Coordinates of C-alpha atoms in Angstrom, one line a residue:
X1 CA 24.3 7.4 -25.5
X2 CA 24.8 10.0 -28.2
X3 CA 22.0 11.3 -30.3
X4 CA 21.6 9.7 -33.8
X5 CA 22.3 13.0 -35.5
X6 CA 25.8 13.2 -33.9
X7 CA 26.8 10.0 -35.7
X8 CA 25.8 11.5 -39.0
X9 CA 27.6 14.8 -38.3
X10 CA 30.9 13.4 -37.2
X11 CA 31.5 10.5 -39.6
X12 CA 28.6 9.9 -41.9
X13 CA 28.2 13.1 -43.9
X14 CA 28.3 12.1 -47.5
X15 CA 30.3 14.1 -50.2
X16 CA 27.0 15.1 -51.9
X17 CA 26.0 16.9 -48.7
X18 CA 29.3 18.9 -48.5
X19 CA 28.9 19.8 -52.2
X20 CA 25.3 20.9 -51.5
X21 CA 26.6 23.2 -48.7
X22 CA 29.4 24.7 -50.8
X23 CA 27.2 25.3 -53.8
X24 CA 24.0 26.4 -52.3
X25 CA 22.7 27.7 -55.7
X26 CA 22.9 24.3 -57.2
X27 CA 24.8 22.8 -60.1
X28 CA 23.2 21.3 -63.3
X29 CA 23.4 17.5 -63.8
X30 CA 24.4 16.9 -60.2
X31 CA 22.1 14.8 -58.0
X32 CA 21.4 16.3 -54.6
X33 CA 20.8 14.2 -51.4
X34 CA 19.1 16.0 -48.6
X35 CA 21.1 14.3 -45.9
X36 CA 20.6 17.1 -43.3
X37 CA 16.8 16.8 -43.6
X38 CA 17.1 13.1 -43.2
X39 CA 19.3 13.5 -40.1
X40 CA 16.8 15.9 -38.6
X41 CA 13.9 13.5 -39.3
X42 CA 15.8 10.6 -37.7
X43 CA 16.7 12.7 -34.7
X44 CA 13.1 13.9 -34.2
X45 CA 11.7 10.4 -34.5
X46 CA 14.3 8.9 -32.3
X47 CA 13.7 11.5 -29.6
X48 CA 9.9 10.9 -29.6
X49 CA 10.4 7.1 -29.4
X50 CA 13.0 7.2 -26.6
X51 CA 11.2 10.0 -24.7
X52 CA 7.8 8.3 -25.0
X53 CA 9.2 5.1 -23.7
X54 CA 10.0 6.7 -20.3
X55 CA 6.5 8.1 -19.8
X56 CA 4.9 6.1 -16.8
X57 CA 1.8 4.2 -17.7
X58 CA -1.3 4.1 -15.6
X59 CA -0.2 0.6 -14.3
X60 CA 3.3 1.9 -13.4
X61 CA 1.8 4.9 -11.5
X62 CA -0.6 2.6 -9.6
X63 CA 2.2 0.2 -8.7
X64 CA 4.4 3.1 -7.5
X65 CA 1.6 4.4 -5.2
X66 CA 1.1 0.8 -3.9
X67 CA 4.7 0.4 -3.1
X68 CA 4.8 3.8 -1.4
X69 CA 1.9 2.7 0.8
X70 CA 3.6 -0.6 1.7
X71 CA 6.8 1.1 2.5
X72 CA 5.2 3.6 4.8
X73 CA 7.1 4.0 8.0
X74 CA 5.8 2.0 10.9
X75 CA 4.0 4.1 13.5
X76 CA 5.4 4.5 17.0
X77 CA 3.6 3.5 20.1
X78 CA 0.3 5.3 20.9
X79 CA -1.8 4.7 17.8
X80 CA -4.7 3.4 19.8
X81 CA -5.1 6.8 21.6
X82 CA -5.6 8.5 18.2
X83 CA -8.6 6.3 17.2
X84 CA -11.6 8.3 16.0
X85 CA -14.7 8.5 18.2
X86 CA -17.3 6.0 16.8
X87 CA -20.9 6.9 17.2
X88 CA -23.4 4.1 18.1
X89 CA -25.4 2.9 15.1
X90 CA -28.7 4.1 16.5
X91 CA -27.3 7.6 16.9
X92 CA -26.0 7.7 13.3
X93 CA -29.3 6.7 11.7
X94 CA -31.3 9.0 14.1
X95 CA -29.1 12.0 13.4
X96 CA -29.1 11.3 9.7
X97 CA -32.9 11.1 9.5
X98 CA -33.4 14.3 11.4
X99 CA -31.0 16.3 9.3
X100 CA -32.5 14.8 6.0
X101 CA -36.0 15.8 6.9
X102 CA -35.0 19.4 7.5
X103 CA -33.7 19.8 3.9
X104 CA -35.8 22.1 1.9
X105 CA -36.2 22.4 -1.8
X106 CA -34.2 24.9 -3.9
X107 CA -35.6 28.4 -3.8
X108 CA -37.2 29.8 -6.9
X109 CA -39.0 26.6 -8.1
X110 CA -42.6 27.7 -8.8
X111 CA -43.9 24.4 -10.2
X112 CA -45.3 22.2 -7.3
X113 CA -44.2 18.9 -8.9
X114 CA -40.7 20.1 -9.7
X115 CA -40.3 21.5 -6.2
X116 CA -41.4 18.2 -4.7
X117 CA -39.0 16.3 -7.0
X118 CA -36.2 18.6 -6.0
X119 CA -37.0 18.3 -2.3
X120 CA -37.1 14.5 -2.4
X121 CA -33.9 14.1 -4.3
X122 CA -32.1 16.5 -1.9
X123 CA -33.4 14.7 1.2
X124 CA -32.3 11.3 -0.1
X125 CA -28.9 12.6 -1.0
X126 CA -28.6 14.2 2.5
X127 CA -29.6 11.0 4.2
X128 CA -27.1 9.0 2.2
X129 CA -24.2 11.5 3.0
X130 CA -25.1 11.7 6.7
X131 CA -24.6 8.0 7.0
X132 CA -21.8 7.4 4.5
X133 CA -19.5 10.3 5.6
X134 CA -19.0 9.0 9.2
X135 CA -18.5 5.4 8.0
X136 CA -15.8 6.6 5.5
X137 CA -14.1 8.6 8.3
X138 CA -13.9 5.4 10.5
X139 CA -12.5 3.3 7.7
X140 CA -9.9 5.9 6.7
X141 CA -8.8 6.8 10.3
X142 CA -8.5 3.4 11.8
X143 CA -4.9 2.4 11.2
X144 CA -3.9 -0.4 8.9
X145 CA -2.7 -3.2 11.2
X146 CA 0.4 -3.7 9.1
X147 CA 1.5 -0.1 9.7
X148 CA 1.3 -0.4 13.5
X149 CA 4.1 -1.0 15.8
X150 CA 4.7 -4.8 16.3
X151 CA 3.7 -4.4 20.0
X152 CA 0.3 -2.9 19.2
X153 CA -0.2 -5.3 16.3
X154 CA 0.3 -8.2 18.7
X155 CA -2.2 -6.6 21.1
X156 CA -4.8 -6.5 18.3
X157 CA -4.3 -10.1 17.4
X158 CA -4.3 -11.3 21.0
X159 CA -7.2 -9.2 22.1
X160 CA -9.6 -9.3 19.1
X161 CA -8.5 -12.5 17.4
X162 CA -6.6 -12.8 14.1
X163 CA -8.4 -11.2 11.2
X164 CA -11.4 -9.8 13.2
X165 CA -10.1 -6.2 13.1
X166 CA -9.7 -6.2 9.4
X167 CA -13.0 -8.0 8.9
X168 CA -15.0 -5.4 10.8
X169 CA -13.5 -2.5 8.9
X170 CA -14.2 -4.3 5.6
X171 CA -17.9 -4.8 6.6
X172 CA -18.2 -1.1 7.6
X173 CA -16.8 0.0 4.2
X174 CA -19.2 -2.5 2.5
X175 CA -22.1 -1.0 4.3
X176 CA -21.0 2.5 3.3
X177 CA -20.9 1.5 -0.4
X178 CA -24.3 -0.1 -0.3
X179 CA -25.9 3.0 1.3
X180 CA -24.2 5.3 -1.3
X181 CA -25.4 3.1 -4.1
X182 CA -29.0 2.8 -3.0
X183 CA -29.1 6.5 -2.0
X184 CA -28.0 7.7 -5.4
X185 CA -30.3 5.3 -7.2
X186 CA -33.4 6.4 -5.4
X187 CA -32.5 10.1 -5.5
X188 CA -32.2 9.8 -9.3
X189 CA -35.6 8.1 -9.5
X190 CA -37.2 10.7 -7.3
X191 CA -35.7 13.5 -9.5
X192 CA -37.3 11.8 -12.6
X193 CA -40.8 11.6 -11.1
X194 CA -43.6 12.9 -13.3
X195 CA -45.9 14.3 -10.6
X196 CA -45.9 15.5 -7.0
X197 CA -47.5 12.3 -5.7
X198 CA -45.0 10.1 -7.5
X199 CA -42.1 12.1 -6.1
X200 CA -43.5 11.7 -2.5
X201 CA -43.9 8.0 -3.0
X202 CA -40.3 7.5 -4.3
X203 CA -39.0 9.7 -1.5
X204 CA -40.7 7.5 1.2
X205 CA -39.6 4.4 -0.7
X206 CA -36.0 5.6 -0.8
X207 CA -35.9 6.5 2.9
X208 CA -37.4 3.2 3.9
X209 CA -34.9 1.3 1.7
X210 CA -31.8 3.1 3.1
X211 CA -33.1 2.5 6.7
X212 CA -33.6 -1.2 6.0
X213 CA -30.1 -1.6 4.6
X214 CA -28.5 0.2 7.5
X215 CA -30.6 -1.7 10.0
X216 CA -29.5 -5.1 8.5
X217 CA -25.8 -4.3 9.0
X218 CA -25.8 -1.8 11.8
X219 CA -24.2 -4.4 14.1
X220 CA -20.8 -3.9 12.4
X221 CA -20.8 -0.3 13.4
X222 CA -21.4 -1.3 17.0
X223 CA -18.7 -3.9 16.7
X224 CA -16.3 -1.2 15.6
X225 CA -17.4 0.9 18.5
X226 CA -16.5 -2.0 20.8
X227 CA -13.1 -2.4 19.1
X228 CA -12.4 1.3 19.6
X229 CA -13.2 1.2 23.3
X230 CA -11.1 -1.9 23.8
X231 CA -8.0 -0.7 22.0
X232 CA -8.2 2.8 23.5
X233 CA -8.1 1.2 27.0
X234 CA -4.8 -0.6 26.1
X235 CA -1.8 0.6 28.1
X236 CA 0.8 2.9 26.4
X237 CA 4.2 1.3 27.2
X238 CA 7.4 3.1 26.5
X239 CA 9.6 0.5 24.9
X240 CA 12.7 2.5 25.7
X241 CA 12.0 2.4 29.5
X242 CA 13.2 -0.7 31.4
X243 CA 10.2 -2.8 32.5
X244 CA 10.0 -4.9 35.7
X245 CA 7.4 -7.7 35.3
X246 CA 6.1 -9.3 38.5
X247 CA 5.4 -13.0 38.0
X248 CA 4.2 -15.4 40.6
X249 CA 1.4 -17.5 42.0
X250 CA -2.1 -16.1 42.2
X251 CA -3.1 -14.1 45.3
X252 CA 0.4 -13.6 46.7
X253 CA 0.3 -9.8 46.7
X254 CA 1.8 -8.8 43.3
X255 CA -0.7 -6.1 42.8
X256 CA -0.2 -4.7 46.3
X257 CA 3.5 -4.7 45.7
X258 CA 3.0 -2.6 42.5
X259 CA 0.9 -0.2 44.5
X260 CA 3.6 0.1 47.1
X261 CA 6.5 0.4 44.7
X262 CA 4.9 2.9 42.3
X263 CA 5.3 6.6 42.6
X264 CA 1.6 7.1 41.8
X265 CA -1.6 5.2 41.5
X266 CA -1.0 2.6 38.8
X267 CA -3.1 2.5 35.7
X268 CA -5.5 -0.4 35.5
X269 CA -6.0 -1.7 32.0
X270 CA -8.3 -4.6 31.0
X271 CA -7.1 -7.3 28.7
X272 CA -10.0 -9.2 27.3
X273 CA -7.8 -12.2 26.4
X274 CA -7.1 -12.9 30.1
X275 CA -9.3 -13.6 33.1
X276 CA -7.9 -10.6 35.1
X277 CA -6.5 -7.2 34.4
X278 CA -3.0 -5.8 34.1
X279 CA -1.7 -3.4 36.7
X280 CA 1.0 -0.9 35.6
X281 CA 2.9 1.8 37.5
X282 CA 6.2 3.6 37.5
X283 CA 9.1 3.9 39.9
X284 CA 12.2 6.0 40.0
X285 CA 15.4 4.4 41.4
X286 CA 18.7 6.2 41.4
X287 CA 17.3 8.8 38.9
X288 CA 16.3 5.9 36.6
X289 CA 12.7 5.5 35.6
X290 CA 11.2 1.9 35.5
X291 CA 7.9 0.5 34.5
X292 CA 6.4 -2.0 36.9
X293 CA 3.7 -4.3 35.7
X294 CA 1.7 -7.2 37.3
X295 CA 1.0 -9.3 34.2
X296 CA -1.8 -11.9 34.4
X297 CA -2.0 -15.2 32.6
X298 CA 0.8 -17.5 31.5
X299 CA 4.2 -16.3 30.4
X300 CA 6.3 -18.6 28.2
X301 CA 10.1 -18.2 28.6
X302 CA 12.7 -18.9 25.9
X303 CA 13.9 -22.0 27.7
X304 CA 10.4 -23.5 27.5
X305 CA 9.4 -23.1 31.2
X306 CA 5.9 -21.6 31.7
X307 CA 5.4 -19.3 34.7
X308 CA 1.9 -19.0 36.0
X309 CA 0.9 -15.6 37.2

């Protein structure tokens, strides 16, 4: 689309404008029309309006980021081996308390009351961070289930139950937010104390409150620890390698056959959603590598027949 000024320049320049240009000194009794100024004003205003209309708003920017997250490439097999190491809840709170108590006041504060206020606020802030930072690391580094490979996504659903994985991560993040909120609140109260005694009381009160909140919901951290152990023990299967699945009646020697056929000792992996484990090994036949697995449980075929293993 051509700029508004181009229209005026090519076909809409009035005679009075041409007269104004030819007679720049002006002529008496002739009415002048500042068309060029008008065109410039129209061009400037039109540019500002059109250019401003293309500036992304906050909502558009947010929607773009959301779409980028949703369109993120699905990860390949092996995401469970990249899970972060989750500390037991008792170790998190114990380590946080030890580090918080070692925090000293800022040097150079001569007033006893101010020094105690500073020390209390810093210790509460340190305790809050020592708890919140690991929890945030877990929430950020455990993969979004929708970004996993369909195979590993199915393992999560079959092993943990539909929705349990996401629920535990939400509760861990909720615990982190509560600890941060209470920690900041009591650190602020301690910093506003009017005396040394009041600062000590508010410090002890804040430490106790943070411990209580963490103790009430510490189970979710241990649940996340259990999830990490379970998923990390899942087998890594190469989907590009042909897989031989041994299916048959119980106690007929399927596992022994896997031991005999495999080139090495098969990896034994526990599947909590079955009553037994899965045995997996590899064989090489005519320079072709195969995966051999003894799969427990029931296998449903496309024709509706159920084979019991």
